[in-house]
């Protein structure tokens, strides 16, 4: 999965190749990452094919309470699908003119270069491709036509990640004590977001993605062999290791609300590194737009009253605080 040094250099040069970090990318001291911590291997790694499912559920619930994040291995998504998807996305980012990937028909995808992501006057060190995935058959007809095979490769990836997402939600549902099939029919991969983070001359000064919470049920992230994800744990940023062919799963705001606070959505961000280009592929598994997000009735008792007021999912994600802490983005009950 790793690129050799020549390929990485060519990959980065198509977007950004400088000796120093330009001023517009240098974040204020209180925001910039500073000296990056070493990669941490304490984030739970869960084999979801283990025969004793009760143990798997227990491990997932423990990780979801303590970290809001975990990694899954032996997840059933074939390695060749991961490799093919990463390649076609790299090919997209390498194209000199991204707009040439659209034939002029109805387009549902959005590409943003580095200066498209300005936050408080500062640019993020990344470029991004994002498009909807639900319903898949309809959406894929308006995805990029180039590079060749993009639609076929990425739709296969989305289908496989959908299956994985359903499996993870079933295990979490069991761990919460909800009825079998609680999430059936109300969730799926709604958005795919791919990021390219070229090597950075000084990773301590800038960020690829600012700290945020995800407004999803869960997010399933593929980051290949190059780490860059950081999670806030007990007030300290920890760098998540990149395990070949693994997925990182994080709890989103919606699932924390449905769980009535049992599992938690954690702050996270993306940093850069000075030697390697990094590709990440995030699949956001969301409720349907008209789904009423509220604590599951089975989890609301006299001793554990509802912590959040009901809201339509589409109203929540359209709010200005959708990526902020749920306690601010939603009114407490």
Short mmCIF file of C-alpha atoms in Angstrom, two decimals:
data_model
loop_
_atom_site.label_atom_id
_atom_site.label_comp_id
_atom_site.label_asym_id
_atom_site.label_seq_id
_atom_site.Cartn_x
_atom_site.Cartn_y
_atom_site.Cartn_z
CA UNK A 1 0.00 0.00 0.00
CA UNK A 2 2.92 2.36 0.54
CA UNK A 3 4.30 4.38 -2.36
CA UNK A 4 8.01 4.45 -3.02
CA UNK A 5 9.79 7.77 -2.51
CA UNK A 6 9.78 8.68 -6.21
CA UNK A 7 6.05 8.03 -6.57
CA UNK A 8 5.33 9.99 -3.40
CA UNK A 9 7.37 12.95 -4.63
CA UNK A 10 5.61 12.97 -8.00
CA UNK A 11 2.25 12.60 -6.30
CA UNK A 12 2.87 15.61 -4.07
CA UNK A 13 4.42 17.79 -6.77
CA UNK A 14 1.16 17.86 -8.68
CA UNK A 15 -0.37 19.87 -5.89
CA UNK A 16 2.18 21.47 -3.59
CA UNK A 17 5.94 21.33 -3.50
CA UNK A 18 7.60 23.99 -1.35
CA UNK A 19 10.56 24.23 1.01
CA UNK A 20 8.75 26.25 3.67
CA UNK A 21 5.18 26.41 4.91
CA UNK A 22 3.48 29.47 3.34
CA UNK A 23 2.16 32.04 5.78
CA UNK A 24 -1.51 31.32 5.03
CA UNK A 25 -1.03 27.74 6.28
CA UNK A 26 0.66 28.62 9.58
CA UNK A 27 -1.95 28.35 12.30
CA UNK A 28 -1.86 30.31 15.58
CA UNK A 29 0.18 28.66 18.31
CA UNK A 30 -2.91 27.62 20.28
CA UNK A 31 -4.26 25.76 17.23
CA UNK A 32 -1.19 24.33 15.50
CA UNK A 33 -0.17 20.79 16.53
CA UNK A 34 3.39 21.65 17.60
CA UNK A 35 5.76 18.74 18.06
CA UNK A 36 3.84 15.67 17.02
CA UNK A 37 3.54 12.85 19.55
CA UNK A 38 4.74 9.39 18.58
CA UNK A 39 2.21 7.00 17.10
CA UNK A 40 0.19 5.41 19.88
CA UNK A 41 -0.82 1.77 19.74
CA UNK A 42 -3.28 1.89 22.65
CA UNK A 43 -6.33 2.43 20.46
CA UNK A 44 -8.23 -0.89 20.60
CA UNK A 45 -7.83 -3.20 17.60
CA UNK A 46 -10.80 -5.55 17.26
CA UNK A 47 -11.06 -8.71 15.18
CA UNK A 48 -14.73 -8.78 14.24
CA UNK A 49 -14.64 -12.31 12.83
CA UNK A 50 -13.94 -13.96 16.19
CA UNK A 51 -16.30 -16.81 16.92
CA UNK A 52 -17.27 -15.59 20.40
CA UNK A 53 -19.38 -12.61 19.39
CA UNK A 54 -20.08 -11.65 22.99
CA UNK A 55 -16.38 -10.87 23.44
CA UNK A 56 -16.36 -8.76 20.27
CA UNK A 57 -19.38 -6.78 21.46
CA UNK A 58 -17.73 -6.24 24.83
CA UNK A 59 -14.51 -4.95 23.22
CA UNK A 60 -16.41 -2.60 20.90
CA UNK A 61 -18.49 -1.16 23.72
CA UNK A 62 -15.46 -0.65 25.95
CA UNK A 63 -13.60 1.17 23.15
CA UNK A 64 -16.69 3.23 22.28
CA UNK A 65 -17.02 4.40 25.88
CA UNK A 66 -13.36 5.11 26.56
CA UNK A 67 -12.07 6.37 23.21
CA UNK A 68 -15.01 6.82 20.85
CA UNK A 69 -12.65 5.14 18.37
CA UNK A 70 -11.37 1.66 17.54
CA UNK A 71 -9.78 -0.19 14.65
CA UNK A 72 -11.19 -3.31 13.03
CA UNK A 73 -9.28 -6.10 11.31
CA UNK A 74 -10.50 -9.23 9.50
CA UNK A 75 -13.50 -7.14 8.53
CA UNK A 76 -14.35 -8.95 5.32
CA UNK A 77 -13.54 -6.19 2.83
CA UNK A 78 -11.07 -7.76 0.35
CA UNK A 79 -7.60 -6.21 0.29
CA UNK A 80 -7.71 -5.83 -3.49
CA UNK A 81 -10.77 -3.59 -3.19
CA UNK A 82 -8.90 -1.36 -0.75
CA UNK A 83 -5.89 -1.20 -3.06
CA UNK A 84 -7.97 -0.52 -6.17
CA UNK A 85 -9.94 2.23 -4.43
CA UNK A 86 -6.83 3.92 -3.07
CA UNK A 87 -5.24 3.80 -6.53
CA UNK A 88 -8.19 5.30 -8.39
CA UNK A 89 -8.42 8.11 -5.84
CA UNK A 90 -4.69 8.82 -6.11
CA UNK A 91 -5.12 8.88 -9.87
CA UNK A 92 -7.89 11.45 -9.45
CA UNK A 93 -5.77 13.71 -7.26
CA UNK A 94 -2.86 13.41 -9.69
CA UNK A 95 -4.90 14.73 -12.62
CA UNK A 96 -3.74 18.26 -13.48
CA UNK A 97 -7.30 19.46 -14.14
CA UNK A 98 -9.88 17.87 -11.88
CA UNK A 99 -12.78 19.51 -13.69
CA UNK A 100 -11.90 17.46 -16.78
CA UNK A 101 -13.33 14.49 -14.93
CA UNK A 102 -16.83 15.83 -15.55
CA UNK A 103 -18.42 15.48 -18.98
CA UNK A 104 -20.71 18.45 -18.50
CA UNK A 105 -23.72 16.53 -17.26
CA UNK A 106 -25.34 16.81 -13.85
CA UNK A 107 -22.56 16.58 -11.27
CA UNK A 108 -22.90 15.74 -7.58
CA UNK A 109 -19.24 15.74 -6.55
CA UNK A 110 -17.19 18.54 -5.05
CA UNK A 111 -13.44 18.94 -5.35
CA UNK A 112 -11.51 21.39 -3.23
CA UNK A 113 -7.82 22.26 -3.43
CA UNK A 114 -5.86 23.50 -0.44
CA UNK A 115 -7.08 27.10 -0.53
CA UNK A 116 -10.67 25.88 -0.77
CA UNK A 117 -10.45 24.97 2.91
CA UNK A 118 -9.80 28.24 4.71
CA UNK A 119 -10.64 28.34 8.41
CA UNK A 120 -10.45 31.64 10.27
CA UNK A 121 -8.15 32.99 7.56
CA UNK A 122 -5.84 29.97 7.47
CA UNK A 123 -5.60 27.30 4.77
CA UNK A 124 -5.71 23.58 5.48
CA UNK A 125 -2.93 21.35 4.14
CA UNK A 126 -5.10 19.04 2.07
CA UNK A 127 -7.21 18.61 -1.02
CA UNK A 128 -10.54 16.83 -0.92
CA UNK A 129 -13.04 14.99 -3.10
CA UNK A 130 -16.52 14.48 -1.69
CA UNK A 131 -19.73 13.06 -3.10
CA UNK A 132 -23.02 11.46 -2.00
CA UNK A 133 -23.47 7.68 -2.06
CA UNK A 134 -27.15 7.15 -1.30
CA UNK A 135 -28.98 5.84 -3.17
CA UNK A 136 -25.85 4.35 -4.67
CA UNK A 137 -27.16 3.43 -8.11
CA UNK A 138 -28.48 6.94 -8.73
CA UNK A 139 -25.54 8.79 -7.20
CA UNK A 140 -22.76 6.97 -9.00
CA UNK A 141 -24.11 8.08 -12.40
CA UNK A 142 -22.96 11.61 -11.53
CA UNK A 143 -19.59 10.81 -9.95
CA UNK A 144 -16.33 11.65 -11.76
CA UNK A 145 -15.93 9.88 -15.10
CA UNK A 146 -12.15 10.10 -14.91
CA UNK A 147 -9.91 8.40 -14.08
CA UNK A 148 -11.17 5.37 -15.98
CA UNK A 149 -13.06 2.95 -13.78
CA UNK A 150 -13.67 5.43 -10.96
CA UNK A 151 -17.38 4.77 -10.68
CA UNK A 152 -17.12 0.99 -10.78
CA UNK A 153 -14.23 0.80 -8.31
CA UNK A 154 -15.62 3.26 -5.78
CA UNK A 155 -19.17 1.87 -5.93
CA UNK A 156 -17.76 -1.58 -5.11
CA UNK A 157 -15.89 -0.06 -2.17
CA UNK A 158 -19.01 1.71 -0.89
CA UNK A 159 -21.04 -1.50 -1.14
CA UNK A 160 -18.47 -3.39 0.94
CA UNK A 161 -18.17 -0.61 3.53
CA UNK A 162 -21.95 -0.52 3.81
CA UNK A 163 -21.93 -4.19 4.75
CA UNK A 164 -19.22 -3.57 7.32
CA UNK A 165 -21.11 -0.60 8.74
CA UNK A 166 -24.23 -2.69 9.15
CA UNK A 167 -22.25 -5.36 10.98
CA UNK A 168 -20.67 -2.83 13.35
CA UNK A 169 -24.01 -1.16 14.08
CA UNK A 170 -25.57 -4.55 14.79
CA UNK A 171 -22.82 -5.30 17.29
CA UNK A 172 -23.19 -1.89 18.95
CA UNK A 173 -26.98 -2.32 19.02
CA UNK A 174 -26.51 -5.62 20.83
CA UNK A 175 -24.07 -4.01 23.24
CA UNK A 176 -26.56 -1.25 24.06
CA UNK A 177 -29.32 -3.79 24.64
CA UNK A 178 -31.47 -2.56 21.76
CA UNK A 179 -33.76 -4.81 19.76
CA UNK A 180 -32.31 -6.83 16.91
CA UNK A 181 -32.30 -4.78 13.71
CA UNK A 182 -32.67 -1.42 15.44
CA UNK A 183 -30.61 0.33 12.75
CA UNK A 184 -31.91 -1.70 9.80
CA UNK A 185 -33.28 0.47 7.03
CA UNK A 186 -32.37 3.80 8.62
CA UNK A 187 -28.66 4.03 7.87
CA UNK A 188 -26.05 3.65 5.17
CA UNK A 189 -22.99 5.29 3.62
CA UNK A 190 -24.39 8.70 2.71
CA UNK A 191 -21.16 10.59 1.98
CA UNK A 192 -17.69 9.52 0.82
CA UNK A 193 -14.88 11.99 1.51
CA UNK A 194 -11.34 11.34 0.24
CA UNK A 195 -8.40 13.49 1.35
CA UNK A 196 -4.91 13.93 -0.06
CA UNK A 197 -2.30 15.26 2.39
CA UNK A 198 1.01 15.90 0.58
CA UNK A 199 4.27 15.93 2.57
CA UNK A 200 4.67 19.14 4.55
CA UNK A 201 8.00 20.95 5.22
CA UNK A 202 7.03 21.56 8.87
CA UNK A 203 4.04 19.54 10.16
CA UNK A 204 4.18 21.31 13.52
CA UNK A 205 2.82 24.53 11.98
CA UNK A 206 -0.28 23.45 10.09
CA UNK A 207 -3.17 20.98 9.98
CA UNK A 208 -4.90 18.85 7.39
CA UNK A 209 -8.24 18.94 9.22
CA UNK A 210 -9.14 20.97 12.31
CA UNK A 211 -10.46 19.31 15.45
CA UNK A 212 -14.11 18.33 15.14
CA UNK A 213 -16.78 15.79 15.99
CA UNK A 214 -18.52 13.81 13.25
CA UNK A 215 -22.30 14.33 12.92
CA UNK A 216 -22.71 10.73 11.71
CA UNK A 217 -23.83 7.51 13.37
CA UNK A 218 -20.39 6.05 12.74
CA UNK A 219 -17.54 6.94 10.38
CA UNK A 220 -15.41 4.26 8.75
CA UNK A 221 -11.94 5.49 7.75
CA UNK A 222 -9.30 3.83 5.61
CA UNK A 223 -5.84 5.38 5.95
CA UNK A 224 -3.57 2.79 4.36
CA UNK A 225 -0.09 2.59 5.86
CA UNK A 226 0.47 6.28 6.57
CA UNK A 227 -0.76 7.63 9.93
CA UNK A 228 -2.11 11.15 10.40
CA UNK A 229 -5.28 10.80 12.45
CA UNK A 230 -5.18 12.14 16.01
CA UNK A 231 -7.80 11.57 18.72
CA UNK A 232 -8.22 13.61 21.90
CA UNK A 233 -8.11 11.32 24.94
CA UNK A 234 -8.19 12.78 28.46
CA UNK A 235 -7.05 16.16 27.15
CA UNK A 236 -4.09 14.72 25.22
CA UNK A 237 -3.80 14.22 21.46
CA UNK A 238 -2.81 10.67 20.56
CA UNK A 239 -1.67 9.65 17.07
CA UNK A 240 -3.49 6.62 15.72
CA UNK A 241 -1.30 3.97 14.12
CA UNK A 242 -1.97 2.89 10.54
CA UNK A 243 -2.49 -0.87 10.37
CA UNK A 244 -2.36 -2.31 6.85
CA UNK A 245 -5.84 -3.18 5.52
CA UNK A 246 -7.54 -2.09 8.76
CA UNK A 247 -10.35 0.42 9.19
CA UNK A 248 -10.63 3.06 11.88
CA UNK A 249 -14.19 3.37 13.21
CA UNK A 250 -15.38 6.32 15.24
CA UNK A 251 -18.61 7.05 17.04
CA UNK A 252 -20.50 10.04 15.65
CA UNK A 253 -22.73 12.55 17.43
CA UNK A 254 -25.91 10.79 16.33
CA UNK A 255 -24.95 7.46 17.87
CA UNK A 256 -23.96 9.12 21.14
CA UNK A 257 -27.40 10.72 21.22
CA UNK A 258 -29.20 7.46 20.41
CA UNK A 259 -27.19 5.71 23.13
CA UNK A 260 -28.23 8.44 25.59
CA UNK A 261 -24.59 9.15 26.30
CA UNK A 262 -23.42 5.57 26.83
CA UNK A 263 -20.96 5.73 23.92
CA UNK A 264 -19.17 8.93 23.04
CA UNK A 265 -18.22 11.00 20.03
CA UNK A 266 -14.59 12.11 20.40
CA UNK A 267 -12.75 15.12 19.04
CA UNK A 268 -10.26 14.27 16.30
CA UNK A 269 -8.13 16.00 13.67
CA UNK A 270 -5.66 15.24 10.88
CA UNK A 271 -1.98 16.20 10.90
CA UNK A 272 0.64 15.98 8.16
CA UNK A 273 4.14 14.55 7.96
CA UNK A 274 7.31 15.66 6.23
CA UNK A 275 8.16 12.54 4.28
CA UNK A 276 5.09 10.82 2.87
CA UNK A 277 1.89 11.70 1.07
CA UNK A 278 -1.17 10.39 2.88
CA UNK A 279 -4.51 9.35 1.45
CA UNK A 280 -7.54 8.85 3.68
CA UNK A 281 -11.01 7.66 2.68
CA UNK A 282 -13.86 8.45 5.08
CA UNK A 283 -17.30 6.88 4.69
CA UNK A 284 -19.97 8.62 6.78
CA UNK A 285 -22.76 6.27 7.80
CA UNK A 286 -25.72 8.48 8.58
CA UNK A 287 -29.40 8.14 9.42
CA UNK A 288 -31.95 8.87 6.72
CA UNK A 289 -32.75 12.62 6.46
CA UNK A 290 -36.18 12.35 8.09
CA UNK A 291 -35.05 10.05 10.88
CA UNK A 292 -35.82 11.53 14.29
CA UNK A 293 -32.62 11.36 16.28
CA UNK A 294 -33.27 10.92 19.99
CA UNK A 295 -32.26 8.58 22.79
CA UNK A 296 -33.58 5.07 22.18
CA UNK A 297 -36.63 4.50 24.34
CA UNK A 298 -35.14 1.29 25.75
CA UNK A 299 -32.28 3.38 27.21
CA UNK A 300 -34.49 6.00 28.87
CA UNK A 301 -35.49 5.20 32.42
CA UNK A 302 -36.34 7.05 35.59
CA UNK A 303 -32.76 6.64 36.71
CA UNK A 304 -31.40 7.50 33.26
CA UNK A 305 -33.64 10.19 31.73
CA UNK A 306 -33.26 11.38 28.14
CA UNK A 307 -30.27 13.68 27.82
CA UNK A 308 -31.23 15.16 24.44
CA UNK A 309 -34.31 16.54 22.73
CA UNK A 310 -35.57 14.88 19.52
CA UNK A 311 -34.54 16.46 16.23
CA UNK A 312 -34.71 15.56 12.55
CA UNK A 313 -31.32 14.43 11.29
CA UNK A 314 -31.46 16.75 8.27
CA UNK A 315 -32.13 19.72 10.55
CA UNK A 316 -29.19 18.82 12.74
CA UNK A 317 -26.65 18.45 9.93
CA UNK A 318 -27.80 21.71 8.37
CA UNK A 319 -27.05 23.53 11.62
CA UNK A 320 -23.94 25.61 12.06
CA UNK A 321 -22.66 23.41 14.89
CA UNK A 322 -23.11 20.03 13.21
CA UNK A 323 -19.40 19.21 13.56
CA UNK A 324 -19.11 20.64 17.05
CA UNK A 325 -19.65 18.95 20.39
CA UNK A 326 -23.12 17.42 20.62
CA UNK A 327 -23.70 19.23 23.91
CA UNK A 328 -23.56 22.54 22.04
CA UNK A 329 -25.04 21.37 18.75
CA UNK A 330 -28.14 19.93 20.40
CA UNK A 331 -30.08 21.27 23.32
CA UNK A 332 -30.11 19.11 26.38
CA UNK A 333 -33.51 17.72 27.30
#
